[in-house]
Every structure is written in structure tokens, then in C-alpha cells.
Coordinates of C-alpha atoms in Angstrom, one line a residue:
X861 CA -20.4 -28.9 -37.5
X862 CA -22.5 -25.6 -37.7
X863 CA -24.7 -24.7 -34.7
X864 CA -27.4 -23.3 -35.1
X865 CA -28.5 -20.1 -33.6
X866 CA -31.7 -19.5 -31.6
X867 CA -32.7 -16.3 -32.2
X868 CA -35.8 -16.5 -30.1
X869 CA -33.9 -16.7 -26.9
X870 CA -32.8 -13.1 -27.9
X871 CA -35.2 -10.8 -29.3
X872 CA -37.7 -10.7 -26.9
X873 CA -37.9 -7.0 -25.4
X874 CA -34.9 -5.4 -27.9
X875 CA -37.6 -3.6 -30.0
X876 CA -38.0 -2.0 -26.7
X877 CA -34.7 -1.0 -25.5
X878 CA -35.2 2.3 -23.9
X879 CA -33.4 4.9 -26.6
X880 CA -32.7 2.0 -29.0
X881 CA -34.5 4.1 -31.8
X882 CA -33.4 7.1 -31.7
X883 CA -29.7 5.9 -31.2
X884 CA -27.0 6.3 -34.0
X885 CA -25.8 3.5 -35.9
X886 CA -22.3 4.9 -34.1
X887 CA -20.2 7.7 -32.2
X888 CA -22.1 7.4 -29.0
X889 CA -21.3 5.9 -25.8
X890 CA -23.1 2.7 -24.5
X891 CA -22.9 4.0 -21.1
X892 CA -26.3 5.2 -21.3
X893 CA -27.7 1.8 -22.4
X894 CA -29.8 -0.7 -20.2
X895 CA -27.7 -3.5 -20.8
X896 CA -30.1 -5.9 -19.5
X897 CA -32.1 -4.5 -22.5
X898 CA -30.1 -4.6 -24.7
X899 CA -29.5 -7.3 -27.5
X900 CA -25.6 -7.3 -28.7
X901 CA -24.2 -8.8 -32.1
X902 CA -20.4 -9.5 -31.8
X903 CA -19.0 -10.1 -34.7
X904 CA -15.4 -11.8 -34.3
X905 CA -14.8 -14.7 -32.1
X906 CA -11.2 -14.1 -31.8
X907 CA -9.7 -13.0 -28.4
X908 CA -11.0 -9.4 -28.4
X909 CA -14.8 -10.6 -29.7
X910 CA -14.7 -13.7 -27.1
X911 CA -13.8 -10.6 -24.2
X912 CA -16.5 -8.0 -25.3
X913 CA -19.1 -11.2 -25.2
X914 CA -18.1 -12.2 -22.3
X915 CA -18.3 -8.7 -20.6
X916 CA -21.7 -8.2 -22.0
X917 CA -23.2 -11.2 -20.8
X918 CA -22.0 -9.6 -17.3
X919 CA -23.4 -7.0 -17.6
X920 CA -26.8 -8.7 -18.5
X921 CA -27.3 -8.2 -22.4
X922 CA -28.3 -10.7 -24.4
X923 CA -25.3 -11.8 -26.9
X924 CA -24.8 -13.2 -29.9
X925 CA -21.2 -14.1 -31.6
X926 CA -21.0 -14.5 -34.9
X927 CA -17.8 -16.1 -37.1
X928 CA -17.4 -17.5 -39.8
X929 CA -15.7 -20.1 -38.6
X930 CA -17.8 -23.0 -37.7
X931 CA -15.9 -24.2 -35.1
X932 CA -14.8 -20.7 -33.2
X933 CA -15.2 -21.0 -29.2
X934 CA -18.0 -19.2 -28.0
X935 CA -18.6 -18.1 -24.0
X936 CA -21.3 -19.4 -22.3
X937 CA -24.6 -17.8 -22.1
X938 CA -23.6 -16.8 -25.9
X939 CA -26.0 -17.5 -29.0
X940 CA -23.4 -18.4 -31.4
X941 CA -24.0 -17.6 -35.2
X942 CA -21.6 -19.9 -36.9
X943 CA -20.0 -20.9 -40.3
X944 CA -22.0 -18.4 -42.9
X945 CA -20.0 -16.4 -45.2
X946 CA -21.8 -13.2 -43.9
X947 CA -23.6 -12.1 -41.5
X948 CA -27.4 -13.9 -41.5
X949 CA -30.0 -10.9 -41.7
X950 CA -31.8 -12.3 -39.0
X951 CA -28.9 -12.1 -37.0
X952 CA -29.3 -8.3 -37.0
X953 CA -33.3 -8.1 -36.0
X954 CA -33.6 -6.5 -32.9
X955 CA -30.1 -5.6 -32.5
X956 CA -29.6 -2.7 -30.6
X957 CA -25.3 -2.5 -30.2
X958 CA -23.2 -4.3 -32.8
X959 CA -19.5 -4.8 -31.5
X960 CA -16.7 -5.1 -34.4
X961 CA -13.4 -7.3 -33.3
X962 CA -10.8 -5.8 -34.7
X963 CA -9.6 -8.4 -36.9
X964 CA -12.9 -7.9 -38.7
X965 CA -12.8 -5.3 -41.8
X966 CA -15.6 -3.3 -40.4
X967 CA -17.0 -2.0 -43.7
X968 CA -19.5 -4.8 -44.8
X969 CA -20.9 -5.1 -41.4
X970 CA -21.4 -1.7 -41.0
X971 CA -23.3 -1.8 -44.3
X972 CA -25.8 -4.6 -43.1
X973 CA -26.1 -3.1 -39.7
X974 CA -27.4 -0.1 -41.8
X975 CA -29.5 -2.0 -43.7
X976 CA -31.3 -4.5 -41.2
X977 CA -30.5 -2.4 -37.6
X978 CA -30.3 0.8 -38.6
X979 CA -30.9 2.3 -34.9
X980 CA -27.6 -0.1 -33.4
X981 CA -24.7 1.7 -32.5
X982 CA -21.7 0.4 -33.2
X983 CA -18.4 0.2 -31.5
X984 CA -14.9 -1.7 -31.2
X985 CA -14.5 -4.2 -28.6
X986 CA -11.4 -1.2 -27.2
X987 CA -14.4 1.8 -28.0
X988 CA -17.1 -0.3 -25.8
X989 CA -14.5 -1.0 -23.2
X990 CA -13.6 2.7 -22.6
X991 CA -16.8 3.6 -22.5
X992 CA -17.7 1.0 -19.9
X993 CA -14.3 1.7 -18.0
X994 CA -15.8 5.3 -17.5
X995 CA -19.6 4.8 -16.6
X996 CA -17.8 2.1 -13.7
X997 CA -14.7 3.3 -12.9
X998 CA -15.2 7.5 -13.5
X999 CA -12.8 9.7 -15.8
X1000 CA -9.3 7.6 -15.8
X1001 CA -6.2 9.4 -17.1
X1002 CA -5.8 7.8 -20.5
X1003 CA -2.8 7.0 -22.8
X1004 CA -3.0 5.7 -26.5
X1005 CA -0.2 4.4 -28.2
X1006 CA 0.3 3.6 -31.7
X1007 CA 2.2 3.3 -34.6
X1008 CA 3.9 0.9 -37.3
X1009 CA 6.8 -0.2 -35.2
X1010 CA 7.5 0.4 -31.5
X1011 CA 4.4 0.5 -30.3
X1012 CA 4.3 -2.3 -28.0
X1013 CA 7.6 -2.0 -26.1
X1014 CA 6.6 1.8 -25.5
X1015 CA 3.3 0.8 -24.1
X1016 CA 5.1 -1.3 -22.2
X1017 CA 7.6 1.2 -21.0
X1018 CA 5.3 3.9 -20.0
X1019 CA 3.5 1.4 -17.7
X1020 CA 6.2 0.3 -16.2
X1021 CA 7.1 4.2 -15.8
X1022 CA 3.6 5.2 -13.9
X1023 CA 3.8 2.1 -11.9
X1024 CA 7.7 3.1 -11.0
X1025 CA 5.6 6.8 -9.9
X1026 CA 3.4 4.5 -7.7
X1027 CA 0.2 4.7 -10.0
X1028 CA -2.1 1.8 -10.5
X1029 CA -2.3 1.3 -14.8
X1030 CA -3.9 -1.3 -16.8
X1031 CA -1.5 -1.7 -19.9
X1032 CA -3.1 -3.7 -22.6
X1033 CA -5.0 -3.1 -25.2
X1034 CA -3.7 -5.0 -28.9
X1035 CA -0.7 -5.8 -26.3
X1036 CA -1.6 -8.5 -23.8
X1037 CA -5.2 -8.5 -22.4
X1038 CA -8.0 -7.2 -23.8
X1039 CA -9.4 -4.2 -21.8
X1040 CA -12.7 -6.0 -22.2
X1041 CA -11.1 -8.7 -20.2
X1042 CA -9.4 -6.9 -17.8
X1043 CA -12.8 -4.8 -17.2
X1044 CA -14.6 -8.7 -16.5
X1045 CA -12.1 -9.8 -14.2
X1046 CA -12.4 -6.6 -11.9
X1047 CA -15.9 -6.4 -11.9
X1048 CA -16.3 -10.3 -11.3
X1049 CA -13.7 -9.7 -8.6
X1050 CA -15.2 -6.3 -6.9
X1051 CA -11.8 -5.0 -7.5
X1052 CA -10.9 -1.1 -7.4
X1053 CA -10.5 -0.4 -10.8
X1054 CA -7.3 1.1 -12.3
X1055 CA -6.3 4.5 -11.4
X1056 CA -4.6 4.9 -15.5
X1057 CA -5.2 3.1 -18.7
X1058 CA -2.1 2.5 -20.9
X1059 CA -3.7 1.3 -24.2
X1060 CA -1.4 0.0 -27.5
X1061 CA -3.9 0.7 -30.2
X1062 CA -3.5 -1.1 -33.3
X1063 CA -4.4 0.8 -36.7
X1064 CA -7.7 -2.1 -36.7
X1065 CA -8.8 -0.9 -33.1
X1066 CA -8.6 2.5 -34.1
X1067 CA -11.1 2.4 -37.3
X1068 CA -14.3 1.6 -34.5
X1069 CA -12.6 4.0 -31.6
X1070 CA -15.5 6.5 -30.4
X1071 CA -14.2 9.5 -29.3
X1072 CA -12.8 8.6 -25.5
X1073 CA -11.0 11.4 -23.1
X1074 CA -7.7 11.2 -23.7
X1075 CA -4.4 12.4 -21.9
X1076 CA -2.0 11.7 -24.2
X1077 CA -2.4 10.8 -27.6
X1078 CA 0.9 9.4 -29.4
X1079 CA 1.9 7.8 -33.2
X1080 CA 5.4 7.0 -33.1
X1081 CA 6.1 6.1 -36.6
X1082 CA 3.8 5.3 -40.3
X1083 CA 6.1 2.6 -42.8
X1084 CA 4.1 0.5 -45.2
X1085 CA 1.7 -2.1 -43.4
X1086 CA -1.6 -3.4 -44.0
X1087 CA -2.0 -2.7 -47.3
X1088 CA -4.1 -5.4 -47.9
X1089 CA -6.8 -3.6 -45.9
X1090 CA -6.1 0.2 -46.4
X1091 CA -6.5 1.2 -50.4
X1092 CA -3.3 3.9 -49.9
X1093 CA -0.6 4.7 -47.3
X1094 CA -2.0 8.2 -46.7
X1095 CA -5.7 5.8 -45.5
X1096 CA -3.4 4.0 -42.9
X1097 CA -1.7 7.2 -42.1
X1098 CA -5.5 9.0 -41.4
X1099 CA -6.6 5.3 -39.5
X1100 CA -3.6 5.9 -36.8
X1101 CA -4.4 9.6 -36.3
X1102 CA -7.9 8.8 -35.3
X1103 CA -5.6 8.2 -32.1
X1104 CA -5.8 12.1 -31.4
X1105 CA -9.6 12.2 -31.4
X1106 CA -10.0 12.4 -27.9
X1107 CA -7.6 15.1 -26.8
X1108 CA -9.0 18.3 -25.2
X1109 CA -7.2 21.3 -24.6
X1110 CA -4.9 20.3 -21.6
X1111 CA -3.8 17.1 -23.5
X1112 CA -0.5 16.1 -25.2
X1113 CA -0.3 14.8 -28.4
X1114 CA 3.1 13.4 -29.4
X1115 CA 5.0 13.0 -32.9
X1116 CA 8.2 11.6 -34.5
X1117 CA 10.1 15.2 -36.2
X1118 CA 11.8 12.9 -38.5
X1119 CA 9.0 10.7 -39.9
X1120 CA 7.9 10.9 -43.2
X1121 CA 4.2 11.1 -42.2
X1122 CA 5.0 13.6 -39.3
X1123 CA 3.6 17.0 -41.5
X1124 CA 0.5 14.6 -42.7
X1125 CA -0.5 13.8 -38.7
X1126 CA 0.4 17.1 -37.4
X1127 CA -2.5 18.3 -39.6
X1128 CA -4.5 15.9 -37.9
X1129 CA -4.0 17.2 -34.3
X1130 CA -6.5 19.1 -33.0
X1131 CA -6.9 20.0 -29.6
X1132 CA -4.0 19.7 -27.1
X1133 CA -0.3 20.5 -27.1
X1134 CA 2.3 18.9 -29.7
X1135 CA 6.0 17.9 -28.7
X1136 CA 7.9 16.6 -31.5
X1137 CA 10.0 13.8 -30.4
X1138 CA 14.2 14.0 -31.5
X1139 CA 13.8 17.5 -32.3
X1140 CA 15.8 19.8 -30.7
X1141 CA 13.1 21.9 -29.8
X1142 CA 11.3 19.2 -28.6
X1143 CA 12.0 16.1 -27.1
X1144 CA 15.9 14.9 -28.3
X1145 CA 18.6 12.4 -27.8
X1146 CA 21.7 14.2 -27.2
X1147 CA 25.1 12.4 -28.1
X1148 CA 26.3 10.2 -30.8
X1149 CA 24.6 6.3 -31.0
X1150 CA 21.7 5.4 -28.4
X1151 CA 23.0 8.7 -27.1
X1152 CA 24.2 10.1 -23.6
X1153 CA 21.3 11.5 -22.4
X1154 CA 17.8 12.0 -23.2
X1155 CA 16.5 16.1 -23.5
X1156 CA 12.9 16.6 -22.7
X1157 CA 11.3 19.9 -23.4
X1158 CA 11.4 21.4 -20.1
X1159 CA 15.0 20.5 -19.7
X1160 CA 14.9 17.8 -17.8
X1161 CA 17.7 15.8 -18.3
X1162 CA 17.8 11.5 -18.0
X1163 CA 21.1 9.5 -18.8
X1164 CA 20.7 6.9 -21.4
X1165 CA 22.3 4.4 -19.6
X1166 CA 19.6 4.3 -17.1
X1167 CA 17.6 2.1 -19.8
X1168 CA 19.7 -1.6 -20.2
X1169 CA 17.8 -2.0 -23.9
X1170 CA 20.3 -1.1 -26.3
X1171 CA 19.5 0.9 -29.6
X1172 CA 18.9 4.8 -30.6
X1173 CA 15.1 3.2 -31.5
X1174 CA 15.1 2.5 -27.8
X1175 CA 16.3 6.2 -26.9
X1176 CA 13.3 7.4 -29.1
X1177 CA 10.8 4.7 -27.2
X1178 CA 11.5 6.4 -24.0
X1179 CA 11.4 9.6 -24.7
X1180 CA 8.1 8.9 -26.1
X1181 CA 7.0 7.2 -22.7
X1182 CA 8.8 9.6 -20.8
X1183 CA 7.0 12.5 -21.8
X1184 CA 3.6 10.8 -21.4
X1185 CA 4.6 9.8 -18.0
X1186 CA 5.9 13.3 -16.8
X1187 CA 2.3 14.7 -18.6
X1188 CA 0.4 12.3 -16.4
X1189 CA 2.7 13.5 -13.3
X1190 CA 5.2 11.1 -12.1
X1191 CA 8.4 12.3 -11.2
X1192 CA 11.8 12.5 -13.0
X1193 CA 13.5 10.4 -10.4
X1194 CA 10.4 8.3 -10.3
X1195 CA 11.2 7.6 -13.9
X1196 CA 14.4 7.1 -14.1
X1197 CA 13.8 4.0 -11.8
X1198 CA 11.4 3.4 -14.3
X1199 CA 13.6 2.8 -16.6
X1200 CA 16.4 0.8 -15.0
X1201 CA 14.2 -1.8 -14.0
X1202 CA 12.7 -2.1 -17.8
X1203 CA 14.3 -4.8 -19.7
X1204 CA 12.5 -4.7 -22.5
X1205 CA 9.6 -7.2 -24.2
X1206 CA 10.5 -10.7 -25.2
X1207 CA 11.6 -10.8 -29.1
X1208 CA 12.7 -7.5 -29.4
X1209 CA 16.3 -6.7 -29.2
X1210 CA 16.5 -9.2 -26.1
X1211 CA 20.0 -9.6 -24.6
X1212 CA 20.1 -13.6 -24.9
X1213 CA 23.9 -14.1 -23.7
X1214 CA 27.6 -12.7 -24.0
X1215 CA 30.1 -15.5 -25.3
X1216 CA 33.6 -15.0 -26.3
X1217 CA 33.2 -11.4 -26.3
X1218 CA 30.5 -11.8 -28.8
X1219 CA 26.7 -10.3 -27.8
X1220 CA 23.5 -12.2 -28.8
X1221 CA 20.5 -10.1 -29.2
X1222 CA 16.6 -12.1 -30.4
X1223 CA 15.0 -9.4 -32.4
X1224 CA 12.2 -11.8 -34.2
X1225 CA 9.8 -9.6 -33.3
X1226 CA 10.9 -7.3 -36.4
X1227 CA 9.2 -8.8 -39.4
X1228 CA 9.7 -5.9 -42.1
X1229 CA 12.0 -3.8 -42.5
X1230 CA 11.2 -0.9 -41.3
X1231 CA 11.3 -2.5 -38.0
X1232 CA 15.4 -3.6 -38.5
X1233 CA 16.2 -0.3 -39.6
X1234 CA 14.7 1.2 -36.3
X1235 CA 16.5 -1.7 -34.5
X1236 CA 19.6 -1.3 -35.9
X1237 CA 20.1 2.0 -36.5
X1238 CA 23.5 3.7 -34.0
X1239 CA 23.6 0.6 -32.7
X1240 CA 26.8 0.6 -30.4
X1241 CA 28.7 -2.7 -32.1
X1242 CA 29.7 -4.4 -35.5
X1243 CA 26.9 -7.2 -35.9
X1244 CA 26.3 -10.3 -38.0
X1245 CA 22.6 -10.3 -39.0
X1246 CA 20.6 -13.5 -38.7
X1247 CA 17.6 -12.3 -41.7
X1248 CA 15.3 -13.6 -43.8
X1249 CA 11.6 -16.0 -43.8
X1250 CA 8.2 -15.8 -45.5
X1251 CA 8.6 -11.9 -47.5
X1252 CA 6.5 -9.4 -47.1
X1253 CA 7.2 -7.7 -50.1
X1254 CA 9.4 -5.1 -48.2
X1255 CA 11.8 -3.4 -50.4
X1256 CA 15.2 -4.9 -48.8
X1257 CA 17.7 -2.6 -50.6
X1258 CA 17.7 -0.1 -47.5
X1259 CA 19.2 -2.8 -45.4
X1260 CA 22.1 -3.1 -48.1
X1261 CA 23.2 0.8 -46.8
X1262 CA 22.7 -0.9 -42.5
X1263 CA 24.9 -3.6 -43.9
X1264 CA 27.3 -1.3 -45.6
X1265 CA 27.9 1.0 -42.6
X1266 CA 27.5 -1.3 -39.7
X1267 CA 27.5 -4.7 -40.7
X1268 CA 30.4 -8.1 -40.4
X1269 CA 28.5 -10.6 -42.2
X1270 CA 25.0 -11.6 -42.8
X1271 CA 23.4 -15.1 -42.7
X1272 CA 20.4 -15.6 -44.8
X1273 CA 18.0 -17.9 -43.8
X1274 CA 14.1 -19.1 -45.1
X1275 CA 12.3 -19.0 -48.4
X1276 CA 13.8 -15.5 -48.8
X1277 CA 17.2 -16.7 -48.3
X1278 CA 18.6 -16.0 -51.3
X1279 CA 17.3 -12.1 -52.2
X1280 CA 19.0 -11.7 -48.7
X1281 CA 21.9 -13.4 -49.9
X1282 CA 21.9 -11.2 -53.1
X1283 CA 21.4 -8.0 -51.4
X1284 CA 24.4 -8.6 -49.1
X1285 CA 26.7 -9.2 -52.3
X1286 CA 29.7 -7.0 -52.7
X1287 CA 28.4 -5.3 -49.3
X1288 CA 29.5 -8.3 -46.4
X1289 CA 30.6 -11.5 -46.2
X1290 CA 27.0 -13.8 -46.8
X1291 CA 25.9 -17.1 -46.2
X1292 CA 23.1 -19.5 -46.6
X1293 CA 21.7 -21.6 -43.4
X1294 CA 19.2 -23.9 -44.0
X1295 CA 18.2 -24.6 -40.2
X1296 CA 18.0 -22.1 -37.3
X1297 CA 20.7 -24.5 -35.6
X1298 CA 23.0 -23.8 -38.5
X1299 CA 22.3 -20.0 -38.8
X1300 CA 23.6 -20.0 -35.1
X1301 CA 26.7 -22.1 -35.7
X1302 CA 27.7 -20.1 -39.0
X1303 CA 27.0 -16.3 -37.2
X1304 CA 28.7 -17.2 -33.9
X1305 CA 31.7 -18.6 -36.6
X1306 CA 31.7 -15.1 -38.1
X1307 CA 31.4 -13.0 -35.2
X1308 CA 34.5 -11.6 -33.3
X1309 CA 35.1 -10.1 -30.0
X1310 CA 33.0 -7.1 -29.8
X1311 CA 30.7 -7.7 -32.6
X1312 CA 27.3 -9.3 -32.1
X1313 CA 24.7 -11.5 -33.3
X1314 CA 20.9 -10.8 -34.1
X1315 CA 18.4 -12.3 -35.1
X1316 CA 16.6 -9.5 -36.7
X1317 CA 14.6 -11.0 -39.7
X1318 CA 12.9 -8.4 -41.4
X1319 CA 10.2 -11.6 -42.7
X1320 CA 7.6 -13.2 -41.4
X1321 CA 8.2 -16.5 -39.8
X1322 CA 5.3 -19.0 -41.1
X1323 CA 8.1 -20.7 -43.4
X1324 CA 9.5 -22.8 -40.4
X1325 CA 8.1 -21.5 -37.0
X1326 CA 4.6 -21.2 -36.1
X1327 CA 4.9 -17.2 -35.1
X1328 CA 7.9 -15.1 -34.5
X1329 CA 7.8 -15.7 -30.6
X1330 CA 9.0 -19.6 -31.5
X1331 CA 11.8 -18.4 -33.9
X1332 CA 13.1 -16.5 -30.8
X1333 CA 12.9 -18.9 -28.8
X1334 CA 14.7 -21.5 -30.7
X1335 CA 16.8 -18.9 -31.7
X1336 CA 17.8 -18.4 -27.4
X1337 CA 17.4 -21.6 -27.0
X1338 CA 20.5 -22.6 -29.9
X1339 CA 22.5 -19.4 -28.5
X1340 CA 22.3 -21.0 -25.0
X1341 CA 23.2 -24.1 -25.6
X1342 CA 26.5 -22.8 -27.5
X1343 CA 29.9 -24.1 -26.1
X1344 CA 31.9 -21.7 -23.8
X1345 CA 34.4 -20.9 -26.3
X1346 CA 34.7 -20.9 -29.8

């Protein structure tokens, strides 16, 4: 049932917000707002919107959600605004700082804001939690990560790196926690804040990011995504290098030399110094494969096999996080403990078991194809491939060249399992599974000593799991429960 808002409860003093009326609809910091002034319309009441409301009830605004979803949670102390196709006018009045989720395609919103609250800035629930971070916590050393694929384990990876240096970072951001949340937690606690901030920004978090201080400023990769929200390729490609926005002179901004969009971003970068990442003159894997060793540009020198993930992708991740970690000043030796004791992030490439000399590796996590290639490409083994689900509309063909060099058999599972069955034709052995169990059974069948299994699906999963995470885990789970021996 729809509840109903009471606007009253709200607008009382917002008309008289001190600098309300003079402030931008956006590209300015709330740090300089009275929060117990200030009136806040979130729109979103997903994860991120539920955190910035939360946060700004805190810090003593008044709040009000709105969703279109007339049964979305709202946090207490929270005027909801539910079940409306858009945004109620009177919603707006008195609004002083609208917060977009980033879920939410911003430009309709921004477009009433204009026309009914024309003085409210306007931020992301990521650009109103940076701000905050740095009016409470003072200037933090600041990483932003994004990309197509890769993004999360490399966030991952270069925390784990600055905590292996004996730093203090919040990594989060579209992976994990909310910063909004984190930022609730430590000041309901009276916690020390963070002494780095580690941030995965997705392409959605980056159309509201304000200009923040930034350290190091990375995209690791542009393939076709989202392109029910962006009108081209080159838009998403502009979205992800709003990423460099906030670098000054002494910061590091960090690029792929072999992707496509690389000469499109690197006109992009302004302040700050560019490394180009597997490029010789840059950052590079040296050796066939994953590679021996990984080159940074100073000539530091790691060994690949300090890193237990396998995959030339993987080389690439860390020499991404590598050189954001050495920017931010933790040691070589720091980081190479770093890396031995990262094992990766569940779903992708995940070491599930050895059996019979055959490896099983859950890579559910990669739902298009650009994210098997990068998997699978130098990986160190022969491998039958466990592919297929709800399509995307990826083009599949350049997984018929990954099967041609590297491939045993594939097993095509899913609504898509027959254009995967197709593509493999003439290429590998192929069959058809029409249960994870049996996709197990008939890969294991086909694998031999020293080949392995993965579960790299280049689909979405909605056709018989919930999310990828379950298909992984069913996936483990079958893998596990696999007799000793064949």
C-alpha cells in the first residue's frame, strides 16, 4: 500500500537554509551546508539511497526518500515518498540538496530539480559521501577504480595491498559497503576514520561524482555495457573518465596501452602523470602466459607467482593495484606480501578443487564476454568451458578463436545453450547440459589430467539462478561433492 508523505514535517525553515539560494543546482560540496537546515530529497531506496538517508538523518537534515516502488524500505526518521511514477512536485518544495542513487538515470530528476528547486545542489550518494569524508575526516589519500571488467577484484587487491603496507583503507564503494554507510557506522561509533579510501566506481556513480581530491585515478578497460542507458559507446567511454576529474598535478592517472578506448581516455586526462599499463614503457608483464614477473616503471621488479590467482587478466589487475599502492607509498616488499595473501573475490576465477589432475575454477562472475576473454586469455592449461544463460546480446564469435587456441571441449548450458553449442562446432568437442549437476558430470567426463574446468559463462544467470553468486555456488558445491576418481 502507498504511504503517504507528510511534507509538513519537512519544510519548515528550508526556505531559510543559510546559502541555499545562492547554491548551484550542482558541482559544489555540501560540506559547507547546515545540515540541521537542510531539507534532502533522496531519490532511490536501494542500498546506496537507504545509506545516504540514513547518514543524513545523522547528521540532522530533514529527509525524504522517494521510489517508485511502493513497498521500498525506508530508514527511520525518513519521510517516505512512495509508489508515483515520478517524482511528486511538492516533493521538491524547499529542497535544498537532492541525492541521486546510482541505479537512478539521473537526467529526469535533474530536470525537475531545475524546474521546482532550482537553488538544490545535487550529488551521488559516493559524491555526498566524499565530500562528508573530508569536512570529518580531513584530506584522505584517495583511489578510484573503474572500468568494464576487473574493477572489483583490483579494488580489492589494492586494499589488501595498503593494508599489507600497514595503512588503515575503507575499500568499498559499488563493491561491498556503501561509503555512506561506512561513514554512519564510524561516526555513530566515534571511530578514527580511515587513513585511505579505496573506492570501485561504477560508470552510474560516476555520472553525479563532484570533483573530489584524488590520488590515483584509474579505468582499466571500456567493452560494450550499459547501453541501455548510454545513447553510444564513446558516452560510456566519457561517463568512466569523469574518474580523472579530481587529479591535480602530483596524481597518477592509470590506463590499459592495449585497449581500444585507451587514445579516447588519454585525451581525457588532465592533470597528473599517466602510466600505461602492459606497455613496455610503462607498467608490463614480462614472460610468456600470466607471465614471470611483473615490470613497474621504476624498475621494480615482482614475481608473478607471488599472486596464487591464476590468469594474464590477473597479471594486469596487479599491476594496476601495484602501481597505485607504490603511488600512495607502501613498500615493494610490503606488496609483495600483499599479494600472496590475496586470493582473489568469490566468483571470479576461484580455485574450487583439484581432482584427478583436473583444476576446477567458478568464474560466474563473468557474464559477457569481454569478461571470458580477459579471464581466459594465457591461461596456463587446456580447459573445458562451462558457458552459456540469459544473453546479453554479446557477439560470441570471439570466444570461437579462445576455443580454437586453448580449448578441450565446451559444455553449453541455459536458454543460450544452443548458439554456444553452434559456435563451438567444427572448433571443440560440444555438448548440451540441461542442469548445472549435469554440466559438472559431462565437463569433469571431458577433462583430462592437466586440463581444467570453468565455469565462465559469458550470460547472465536469471534463467536458473537468482544472481551469478548462486550459479557459483552450486557450481562449487557439485564440484565438491564429485567422487575422488573418475
Amino acid at each position: 500500500m502507498t504511504r503517504e508523505p507528510d511534507f509538513a514535517r519537512t519544510t519548515g525553515s528550508a526556505s531559510t537554509s543559510s546559502g541555499s539560494a545562492a547554491a548551484p543546482a550542482s558541482g559544489s560540496a555540501p560540506a559547507d551546508l547546515d545540515f540541521a537546515r537542510t531539507t534532502a530529497l533522496v531519490i532511490g531506496a536501494g542500498a546506496s539511497g537507504r545509506a545516504a538517508a540514513e547518514l543524513l538523518v545523522f547528521l540532522g537534515a530533514r529527509v525524504r526518500l522517494y521510489d517508485q516502488n511502493p513497498d521500498a524500505t525506508v530508514p527511520a526518521g525518513v519521510v517516505p515518498v512512495l509508489g508515483a511514477a515520478d517524482v511528486p512536485p511538492e516533493a521538491l518544495a524547499g529542497v535544498d540538496l537532492m541525492v541521486l542513487s546510482p541505479g537512478v538515470p539521473p537526467a529526469r530528476f535533474r530536470a525537475a530539480q531545475q524546474e521546482f528547486a532550482p537553488s538544490a545542489r545535487v550529488h551521488g550518494e559516493m559524491s555526498l559521501s566524499l565530500a562528508i569524508a573530508a569536512a570529518r575526516f580531513g584530506r584522505l589519500p584517495t583511489v578510484l577504480i573503474t572500468g568494464t571488467n576487473g574493477k572489483s577484484t583490483v579494488t580489492a587487491l589494492t586494499g589488501a595491498l595498503l593494508a599489507a603496507g600497514g595503512m588503515r583503507p575503507f575499500v568499498g564503494g559499488n563493491l561491498g559497503v556503501p561509503l555512506a554507510a561506512a561513514l554512519l557506522e564510524l561516526l555513530r561509533s566515534r571511530a578514527p576514520g580511515p587513513d585511505a579510501l579505496v573506492l570501485e566506481c561504477s560508470s552510474f556513480q560516476l555520472e553525479t561524482l563532484d570533483r573530489a581530491a584524488t590520488d590515483v585515478a584509474m579505468v582499466l578497460n571500456i567493452t560494450p555495457d550499459h547501453l541501455d542507458r548510454y545513447p553510444t559507446l564513446e558516452d560510456y567511454a566519457a561517463t568512466k573518465a569523469r574518474v580523472f576529474a579530481g587529479l591535480d598535478g602530483d596524481g597518477l592517472a592509470l590506463l590499459d596501452a592495449g585497449d581500444t578506448f585507451t587514445p579516447f581516455l588519454r585525451a581525457r586526462v588532465g592533470a597528473g602523470r599517466l602510466v600505461l599499463v602492459d606497455d613496455p614503457a610503462g607498467a608490463h608483464i614480462l614472460g610468456p602466459g600470466p607471465g614471470d614477473s611483473l615490470v613497474l616503471p621504476a624498475g621494480d621488479t615482482v614475481p608473478r607467482n607471488a599472486l596464487p590467482i591464476p590468469g594474464r587478466h590477473n597479471s594486469k589487475n596487479a599491476l594496476f593495484a601495484l602501481l597505485a599502492a607504490r603511488h600512495l607509498g607502501v613498500g615493494l616488499d610490503a606488496c609483495v606480501r600483499g599479494l600472496e595473501g590475496f586470493h582473489g573475490l568469490p566468483h571470479r576465477m576461484t580455485f574450487v578443487r583439484e581432482r584427478a589432475g583436473v583444476r576446477f575454477y567458478d568464474d560466474s562472475k563473468a557474464t559477457n564476454v569481454a569478461s571470458v576473454l580477459a579471464s581466459l586469455d594465457g591461461f596456463d592449461r587446456p580447459f573445458v568451458l562451462i558457458a552459456g544463460g540469459r544473453a546479453k546480446g554479446d557477439d560470441l564469435t570471439p570466444l570461437r578463436d579462445l576455443l580454437r587456441r586453448s580449448g578441450r571441449a565446451l559444455v553449453a548450458i541455459g536458454e543460450s545453450a544452443d548458439a554456444f553449442h553452434a559456435l563451438a562446432a567444427g572448433v571443440v568437442e560440444a555438448r548440451r547440459a540441461t542442469s548445472m549437476a549435469e554440466a559438472v558430470e559431462v565437463a569433469a567426463a571431458l577433462a583430462g589430467r592437466g586440463d581444467a574446468v570453468i565455469l565462465s559463462p559469458a550470460c547472465a544467470s536469471y534463467d536458473w539462478f537468482k544472481n551469478y553468486g548462486e550459479r557459483g555456488d552450486t557450481f562449487a558445491r557439485l564440484v565438491r561433492a564429485l567422487s575422488a576418481e573418475k
